[in-house]
Amino acid sequence: MTSRPPFPPFDEETAQLKVQAAEDAWNTRDPERVALAYTVDSVWRNRDRFLVGRDEITAFLRDKWSREGEYALRKELWDFHGPRIAVRFQYECQTLDGQWWRSYGNELWEFTAEGLMARREASINDLPISEAERRIFGPRPESERRLPLPVR
């Protein structure tokens, strides 16, 4: 089985590292890369969608990012305990019709001993914005990182 450090149980530093790693991966908009952080049988709730397994997650992300141009995400650690992490996030994107959106949400994550996410529960709300209201432009700059990521 593949592993993804850091491993639970999390402390503040390792939880922050896990959150930053997730943000960085999602900002690549690479469904195959992102899906590798999840177990092969990972269970997701994303808004009103329920997904099971890495293949469904990959297909979901591929479809998502085909419709959401200029996607840029920020995640913030909310809390952690044992193998679980709670985050809040916001992202911005432009849909195919040219409308800009800011989406806000909360996620609950549960990890295996190998550091793979076995469960993800996401609640998300969307707000239409104008291009002038945008405030997230690409991945987080180094100057805004909370902790440096380990060298890979």
JSON list of C-alpha atoms in Angstrom, two decimals:
[
{"chain": "A", "resi": 1, "resn": "MET", "atom": "CA", "xyz": [0.00, 0.00, 0.00]},
{"chain": "A", "resi": 2, "resn": "THR", "atom": "CA", "xyz": [1.17, 3.53, -0.76]},
{"chain": "A", "resi": 3, "resn": "SER", "atom": "CA", "xyz": [1.72, 5.92, 2.12]},
{"chain": "A", "resi": 4, "resn": "ARG", "atom": "CA", "xyz": [1.42, 9.71, 2.36]},
{"chain": "A", "resi": 5, "resn": "PRO", "atom": "CA", "xyz": [3.20, 11.37, 5.27]},
{"chain": "A", "resi": 6, "resn": "PRO", "atom": "CA", "xyz": [2.57, 12.96, 7.62]},
{"chain": "A", "resi": 7, "resn": "PHE", "atom": "CA", "xyz": [0.76, 10.18, 9.45]},
{"chain": "A", "resi": 8, "resn": "PRO", "atom": "CA", "xyz": [-1.86, 10.29, 12.18]},
{"chain": "A", "resi": 9, "resn": "PRO", "atom": "CA", "xyz": [-2.24, 10.94, 14.98]},
{"chain": "A", "resi": 10, "resn": "PHE", "atom": "CA", "xyz": [-1.73, 14.56, 13.95]},
{"chain": "A", "resi": 11, "resn": "ASP", "atom": "CA", "xyz": [-0.30, 17.39, 15.99]},
{"chain": "A", "resi": 12, "resn": "GLU", "atom": "CA", "xyz": [-0.62, 21.02, 14.95]},
{"chain": "A", "resi": 13, "resn": "GLU", "atom": "CA", "xyz": [2.46, 20.98, 12.73]},
{"chain": "A", "resi": 14, "resn": "THR", "atom": "CA", "xyz": [1.62, 17.74, 10.92]},
{"chain": "A", "resi": 15, "resn": "ALA", "atom": "CA", "xyz": [-2.02, 18.77, 10.49]},
{"chain": "A", "resi": 16, "resn": "GLN", "atom": "CA", "xyz": [-0.86, 22.07, 8.94]},
{"chain": "A", "resi": 17, "resn": "LEU", "atom": "CA", "xyz": [1.47, 20.16, 6.63]},
{"chain": "A", "resi": 18, "resn": "LYS", "atom": "CA", "xyz": [-1.37, 17.86, 5.54]},
{"chain": "A", "resi": 19, "resn": "VAL", "atom": "CA", "xyz": [-3.66, 20.82, 4.82]},
{"chain": "A", "resi": 20, "resn": "GLN", "atom": "CA", "xyz": [-0.98, 22.66, 2.82]},
{"chain": "A", "resi": 21, "resn": "ALA", "atom": "CA", "xyz": [-0.17, 19.51, 0.86]},
{"chain": "A", "resi": 22, "resn": "ALA", "atom": "CA", "xyz": [-3.85, 19.09, -0.02]},
{"chain": "A", "resi": 23, "resn": "GLU", "atom": "CA", "xyz": [-4.13, 22.73, -1.10]},
{"chain": "A", "resi": 24, "resn": "ASP", "atom": "CA", "xyz": [-1.02, 22.41, -3.27]},
{"chain": "A", "resi": 25, "resn": "ALA", "atom": "CA", "xyz": [-2.24, 19.21, -4.89]},
{"chain": "A", "resi": 26, "resn": "TRP", "atom": "CA", "xyz": [-5.73, 20.55, -5.66]},
{"chain": "A", "resi": 27, "resn": "ASN", "atom": "CA", "xyz": [-4.22, 23.71, -7.17]},
{"chain": "A", "resi": 28, "resn": "THR", "atom": "CA", "xyz": [-2.46, 21.54, -9.78]},
{"chain": "A", "resi": 29, "resn": "ARG", "atom": "CA", "xyz": [-5.90, 20.60, -11.14]},
{"chain": "A", "resi": 30, "resn": "ASP", "atom": "CA", "xyz": [-4.44, 17.18, -11.94]},
{"chain": "A", "resi": 31, "resn": "PRO", "atom": "CA", "xyz": [-7.18, 14.63, -11.09]},
{"chain": "A", "resi": 32, "resn": "GLU", "atom": "CA", "xyz": [-4.84, 11.62, -11.17]},
{"chain": "A", "resi": 33, "resn": "ARG", "atom": "CA", "xyz": [-2.32, 13.26, -8.85]},
{"chain": "A", "resi": 34, "resn": "VAL", "atom": "CA", "xyz": [-4.97, 14.47, -6.42]},
{"chain": "A", "resi": 35, "resn": "ALA", "atom": "CA", "xyz": [-6.73, 11.09, -6.31]},
{"chain": "A", "resi": 36, "resn": "LEU", "atom": "CA", "xyz": [-3.53, 9.36, -5.15]},
{"chain": "A", "resi": 37, "resn": "ALA", "atom": "CA", "xyz": [-3.97, 10.99, -1.72]},
{"chain": "A", "resi": 38, "resn": "TYR", "atom": "CA", "xyz": [-7.14, 8.93, -1.17]},
{"chain": "A", "resi": 39, "resn": "THR", "atom": "CA", "xyz": [-7.58, 5.24, -0.42]},
{"chain": "A", "resi": 40, "resn": "VAL", "atom": "CA", "xyz": [-8.75, 3.06, -3.31]},
{"chain": "A", "resi": 41, "resn": "ASP", "atom": "CA", "xyz": [-12.09, 2.74, -1.49]},
{"chain": "A", "resi": 42, "resn": "SER", "atom": "CA", "xyz": [-12.30, 6.30, -0.14]},
{"chain": "A", "resi": 43, "resn": "VAL", "atom": "CA", "xyz": [-15.81, 7.59, 0.58]},
{"chain": "A", "resi": 44, "resn": "TRP", "atom": "CA", "xyz": [-16.73, 11.16, -0.33]},
{"chain": "A", "resi": 45, "resn": "ARG", "atom": "CA", "xyz": [-19.67, 13.44, 0.13]},
{"chain": "A", "resi": 46, "resn": "ASN", "atom": "CA", "xyz": [-19.19, 16.52, -2.02]},
{"chain": "A", "resi": 47, "resn": "ARG", "atom": "CA", "xyz": [-22.21, 18.81, -1.87]},
{"chain": "A", "resi": 48, "resn": "ASP", "atom": "CA", "xyz": [-25.03, 16.45, -2.92]},
{"chain": "A", "resi": 49, "resn": "ARG", "atom": "CA", "xyz": [-22.77, 13.88, -4.58]},
{"chain": "A", "resi": 50, "resn": "PHE", "atom": "CA", "xyz": [-21.67, 10.66, -2.97]},
{"chain": "A", "resi": 51, "resn": "LEU", "atom": "CA", "xyz": [-18.59, 8.98, -4.41]},
{"chain": "A", "resi": 52, "resn": "VAL", "atom": "CA", "xyz": [-16.81, 5.76, -3.53]},
{"chain": "A", "resi": 53, "resn": "GLY", "atom": "CA", "xyz": [-13.32, 4.88, -4.68]},
{"chain": "A", "resi": 54, "resn": "ARG", "atom": "CA", "xyz": [-10.39, 6.49, -6.38]},
{"chain": "A", "resi": 55, "resn": "ASP", "atom": "CA", "xyz": [-11.80, 5.91, -9.88]},
{"chain": "A", "resi": 56, "resn": "GLU", "atom": "CA", "xyz": [-15.00, 7.84, -9.11]},
{"chain": "A", "resi": 57, "resn": "ILE", "atom": "CA", "xyz": [-12.98, 10.59, -7.42]},
{"chain": "A", "resi": 58, "resn": "THR", "atom": "CA", "xyz": [-10.70, 10.91, -10.46]},
{"chain": "A", "resi": 59, "resn": "ALA", "atom": "CA", "xyz": [-13.68, 11.09, -12.85]},
{"chain": "A", "resi": 60, "resn": "PHE", "atom": "CA", "xyz": [-15.40, 13.65, -10.61]},
{"chain": "A", "resi": 61, "resn": "LEU", "atom": "CA", "xyz": [-12.31, 15.87, -10.47]},
{"chain": "A", "resi": 62, "resn": "ARG", "atom": "CA", "xyz": [-11.70, 15.58, -14.21]},
{"chain": "A", "resi": 63, "resn": "ASP", "atom": "CA", "xyz": [-15.27, 16.76, -14.87]},
{"chain": "A", "resi": 64, "resn": "LYS", "atom": "CA", "xyz": [-15.05, 19.49, -12.21]},
{"chain": "A", "resi": 65, "resn": "TRP", "atom": "CA", "xyz": [-11.90, 21.05, -13.60]},
{"chain": "A", "resi": 66, "resn": "SER", "atom": "CA", "xyz": [-13.12, 20.82, -17.20]},
{"chain": "A", "resi": 67, "resn": "ARG", "atom": "CA", "xyz": [-15.89, 23.25, -16.17]},
{"chain": "A", "resi": 68, "resn": "GLU", "atom": "CA", "xyz": [-13.98, 25.42, -13.68]},
{"chain": "A", "resi": 69, "resn": "GLY", "atom": "CA", "xyz": [-11.30, 27.51, -15.34]},
{"chain": "A", "resi": 70, "resn": "GLU", "atom": "CA", "xyz": [-8.73, 29.56, -13.40]},
{"chain": "A", "resi": 71, "resn": "TYR", "atom": "CA", "xyz": [-9.45, 27.42, -10.33]},
{"chain": "A", "resi": 72, "resn": "ALA", "atom": "CA", "xyz": [-7.50, 28.67, -7.29]},
{"chain": "A", "resi": 73, "resn": "LEU", "atom": "CA", "xyz": [-7.97, 27.29, -3.77]},
{"chain": "A", "resi": 74, "resn": "ARG", "atom": "CA", "xyz": [-7.05, 28.21, -0.20]},
{"chain": "A", "resi": 75, "resn": "LYS", "atom": "CA", "xyz": [-7.46, 25.79, 2.72]},
{"chain": "A", "resi": 76, "resn": "GLU", "atom": "CA", "xyz": [-7.11, 26.61, 6.41]},
{"chain": "A", "resi": 77, "resn": "LEU", "atom": "CA", "xyz": [-6.78, 24.19, 9.31]},
{"chain": "A", "resi": 78, "resn": "TRP", "atom": "CA", "xyz": [-9.81, 24.39, 11.58]},
{"chain": "A", "resi": 79, "resn": "ASP", "atom": "CA", "xyz": [-9.13, 21.55, 14.03]},
{"chain": "A", "resi": 80, "resn": "PHE", "atom": "CA", "xyz": [-7.55, 18.10, 14.33]},
{"chain": "A", "resi": 81, "resn": "HIS", "atom": "CA", "xyz": [-7.82, 15.07, 16.58]},
{"chain": "A", "resi": 82, "resn": "GLY", "atom": "CA", "xyz": [-6.17, 11.69, 16.13]},
{"chain": "A", "resi": 83, "resn": "PRO", "atom": "CA", "xyz": [-6.66, 10.63, 12.50]},
{"chain": "A", "resi": 84, "resn": "ARG", "atom": "CA", "xyz": [-9.11, 13.45, 11.69]},
{"chain": "A", "resi": 85, "resn": "ILE", "atom": "CA", "xyz": [-8.66, 16.98, 10.37]},
{"chain": "A", "resi": 86, "resn": "ALA", "atom": "CA", "xyz": [-11.29, 19.68, 9.83]},
{"chain": "A", "resi": 87, "resn": "VAL", "atom": "CA", "xyz": [-10.63, 22.46, 7.32]},
{"chain": "A", "resi": 88, "resn": "ARG", "atom": "CA", "xyz": [-12.37, 25.49, 5.96]},
{"chain": "A", "resi": 89, "resn": "PHE", "atom": "CA", "xyz": [-11.68, 26.61, 2.44]},
{"chain": "A", "resi": 90, "resn": "GLN", "atom": "CA", "xyz": [-12.55, 28.96, -0.35]},
{"chain": "A", "resi": 91, "resn": "TYR", "atom": "CA", "xyz": [-11.82, 28.82, -4.02]},
{"chain": "A", "resi": 92, "resn": "GLU", "atom": "CA", "xyz": [-12.52, 30.90, -7.07]},
{"chain": "A", "resi": 93, "resn": "CYS", "atom": "CA", "xyz": [-13.10, 29.82, -10.62]},
{"chain": "A", "resi": 94, "resn": "GLN", "atom": "CA", "xyz": [-14.66, 30.93, -13.87]},
{"chain": "A", "resi": 95, "resn": "THR", "atom": "CA", "xyz": [-17.34, 28.76, -15.47]},
{"chain": "A", "resi": 96, "resn": "LEU", "atom": "CA", "xyz": [-17.59, 28.16, -19.19]},
{"chain": "A", "resi": 97, "resn": "ASP", "atom": "CA", "xyz": [-20.20, 30.93, -19.53]},
{"chain": "A", "resi": 98, "resn": "GLY", "atom": "CA", "xyz": [-17.68, 33.47, -18.18]},
{"chain": "A", "resi": 99, "resn": "GLN", "atom": "CA", "xyz": [-19.21, 33.84, -14.70]},
{"chain": "A", "resi": 100, "resn": "TRP", "atom": "CA", "xyz": [-16.76, 34.06, -11.79]},
{"chain": "A", "resi": 101, "resn": "TRP", "atom": "CA", "xyz": [-17.59, 32.20, -8.56]},
{"chain": "A", "resi": 102, "resn": "ARG", "atom": "CA", "xyz": [-16.25, 32.10, -5.04]},
{"chain": "A", "resi": 103, "resn": "SER", "atom": "CA", "xyz": [-17.07, 28.91, -3.19]},
{"chain": "A", "resi": 104, "resn": "TYR", "atom": "CA", "xyz": [-16.84, 28.58, 0.58]},
{"chain": "A", "resi": 105, "resn": "GLY", "atom": "CA", "xyz": [-16.90, 25.37, 2.53]},
{"chain": "A", "resi": 106, "resn": "ASN", "atom": "CA", "xyz": [-15.89, 23.03, 5.29]},
{"chain": "A", "resi": 107, "resn": "GLU", "atom": "CA", "xyz": [-14.37, 19.60, 4.99]},
{"chain": "A", "resi": 108, "resn": "LEU", "atom": "CA", "xyz": [-14.00, 16.77, 7.47]},
{"chain": "A", "resi": 109, "resn": "TRP", "atom": "CA", "xyz": [-11.18, 14.35, 6.69]},
{"chain": "A", "resi": 110, "resn": "GLU", "atom": "CA", "xyz": [-10.35, 10.95, 8.13]},
{"chain": "A", "resi": 111, "resn": "PHE", "atom": "CA", "xyz": [-7.02, 9.25, 7.44]},
{"chain": "A", "resi": 112, "resn": "THR", "atom": "CA", "xyz": [-5.64, 5.73, 7.55]},
{"chain": "A", "resi": 113, "resn": "ALA", "atom": "CA", "xyz": [-2.45, 4.89, 9.45]},
{"chain": "A", "resi": 114, "resn": "GLU", "atom": "CA", "xyz": [-0.65, 5.21, 6.07]},
{"chain": "A", "resi": 115, "resn": "GLY", "atom": "CA", "xyz": [-1.73, 8.87, 5.77]},
{"chain": "A", "resi": 116, "resn": "LEU", "atom": "CA", "xyz": [-4.25, 8.30, 2.96]},
{"chain": "A", "resi": 117, "resn": "MET", "atom": "CA", "xyz": [-7.65, 9.94, 3.21]},
{"chain": "A", "resi": 118, "resn": "ALA", "atom": "CA", "xyz": [-10.36, 7.32, 3.67]},
{"chain": "A", "resi": 119, "resn": "ARG", "atom": "CA", "xyz": [-13.26, 9.73, 4.11]},
{"chain": "A", "resi": 120, "resn": "ARG", "atom": "CA", "xyz": [-14.02, 13.29, 2.98]},
{"chain": "A", "resi": 121, "resn": "GLU", "atom": "CA", "xyz": [-17.22, 15.15, 3.85]},
{"chain": "A", "resi": 122, "resn": "ALA", "atom": "CA", "xyz": [-17.53, 18.53, 2.08]},
{"chain": "A", "resi": 123, "resn": "SER", "atom": "CA", "xyz": [-20.21, 21.18, 2.50]},
{"chain": "A", "resi": 124, "resn": "ILE", "atom": "CA", "xyz": [-19.90, 23.98, -0.04]},
{"chain": "A", "resi": 125, "resn": "ASN", "atom": "CA", "xyz": [-21.74, 27.23, -0.83]},
{"chain": "A", "resi": 126, "resn": "ASP", "atom": "CA", "xyz": [-21.26, 29.26, -4.02]},
{"chain": "A", "resi": 127, "resn": "LEU", "atom": "CA", "xyz": [-21.38, 33.00, -4.51]},
{"chain": "A", "resi": 128, "resn": "PRO", "atom": "CA", "xyz": [-21.32, 34.65, -7.95]},
{"chain": "A", "resi": 129, "resn": "ILE", "atom": "CA", "xyz": [-18.70, 37.42, -8.08]},
{"chain": "A", "resi": 130, "resn": "SER", "atom": "CA", "xyz": [-17.43, 39.84, -10.67]},
{"chain": "A", "resi": 131, "resn": "GLU", "atom": "CA", "xyz": [-13.90, 39.59, -12.01]},
{"chain": "A", "resi": 132, "resn": "ALA", "atom": "CA", "xyz": [-13.07, 42.77, -10.04]},
{"chain": "A", "resi": 133, "resn": "GLU", "atom": "CA", "xyz": [-14.09, 41.02, -6.78]},
{"chain": "A", "resi": 134, "resn": "ARG", "atom": "CA", "xyz": [-11.56, 38.21, -7.20]},
{"chain": "A", "resi": 135, "resn": "ARG", "atom": "CA", "xyz": [-9.00, 37.85, -4.44]},
{"chain": "A", "resi": 136, "resn": "ILE", "atom": "CA", "xyz": [-7.40, 34.46, -5.07]},
{"chain": "A", "resi": 137, "resn": "PHE", "atom": "CA", "xyz": [-4.97, 34.38, -7.97]},
{"chain": "A", "resi": 138, "resn": "GLY", "atom": "CA", "xyz": [-3.25, 31.05, -8.48]},
{"chain": "A", "resi": 139, "resn": "PRO", "atom": "CA", "xyz": [-1.52, 28.90, -5.87]},
{"chain": "A", "resi": 140, "resn": "ARG", "atom": "CA", "xyz": [-0.55, 30.38, -2.51]},
{"chain": "A", "resi": 141, "resn": "PRO", "atom": "CA", "xyz": [2.74, 32.31, -2.79]},
{"chain": "A", "resi": 142, "resn": "GLU", "atom": "CA", "xyz": [5.64, 31.15, -0.64]},
{"chain": "A", "resi": 143, "resn": "SER", "atom": "CA", "xyz": [5.32, 34.33, 1.45]},
{"chain": "A", "resi": 144, "resn": "GLU", "atom": "CA", "xyz": [1.82, 33.25, 2.59]},
{"chain": "A", "resi": 145, "resn": "ARG", "atom": "CA", "xyz": [2.63, 29.64, 3.52]},
{"chain": "A", "resi": 146, "resn": "ARG", "atom": "CA", "xyz": [2.11, 28.73, 7.16]},
{"chain": "A", "resi": 147, "resn": "LEU", "atom": "CA", "xyz": [4.80, 26.02, 7.23]},
{"chain": "A", "resi": 148, "resn": "PRO", "atom": "CA", "xyz": [7.36, 24.93, 4.69]},
{"chain": "A", "resi": 149, "resn": "LEU", "atom": "CA", "xyz": [6.59, 21.59, 3.04]},
{"chain": "A", "resi": 150, "resn": "PRO", "atom": "CA", "xyz": [9.10, 18.79, 3.40]},
{"chain": "A", "resi": 151, "resn": "VAL", "atom": "CA", "xyz": [11.33, 18.23, 0.38]},
{"chain": "A", "resi": 152, "resn": "ARG", "atom": "CA", "xyz": [9.96, 15.46, -1.86]}
]
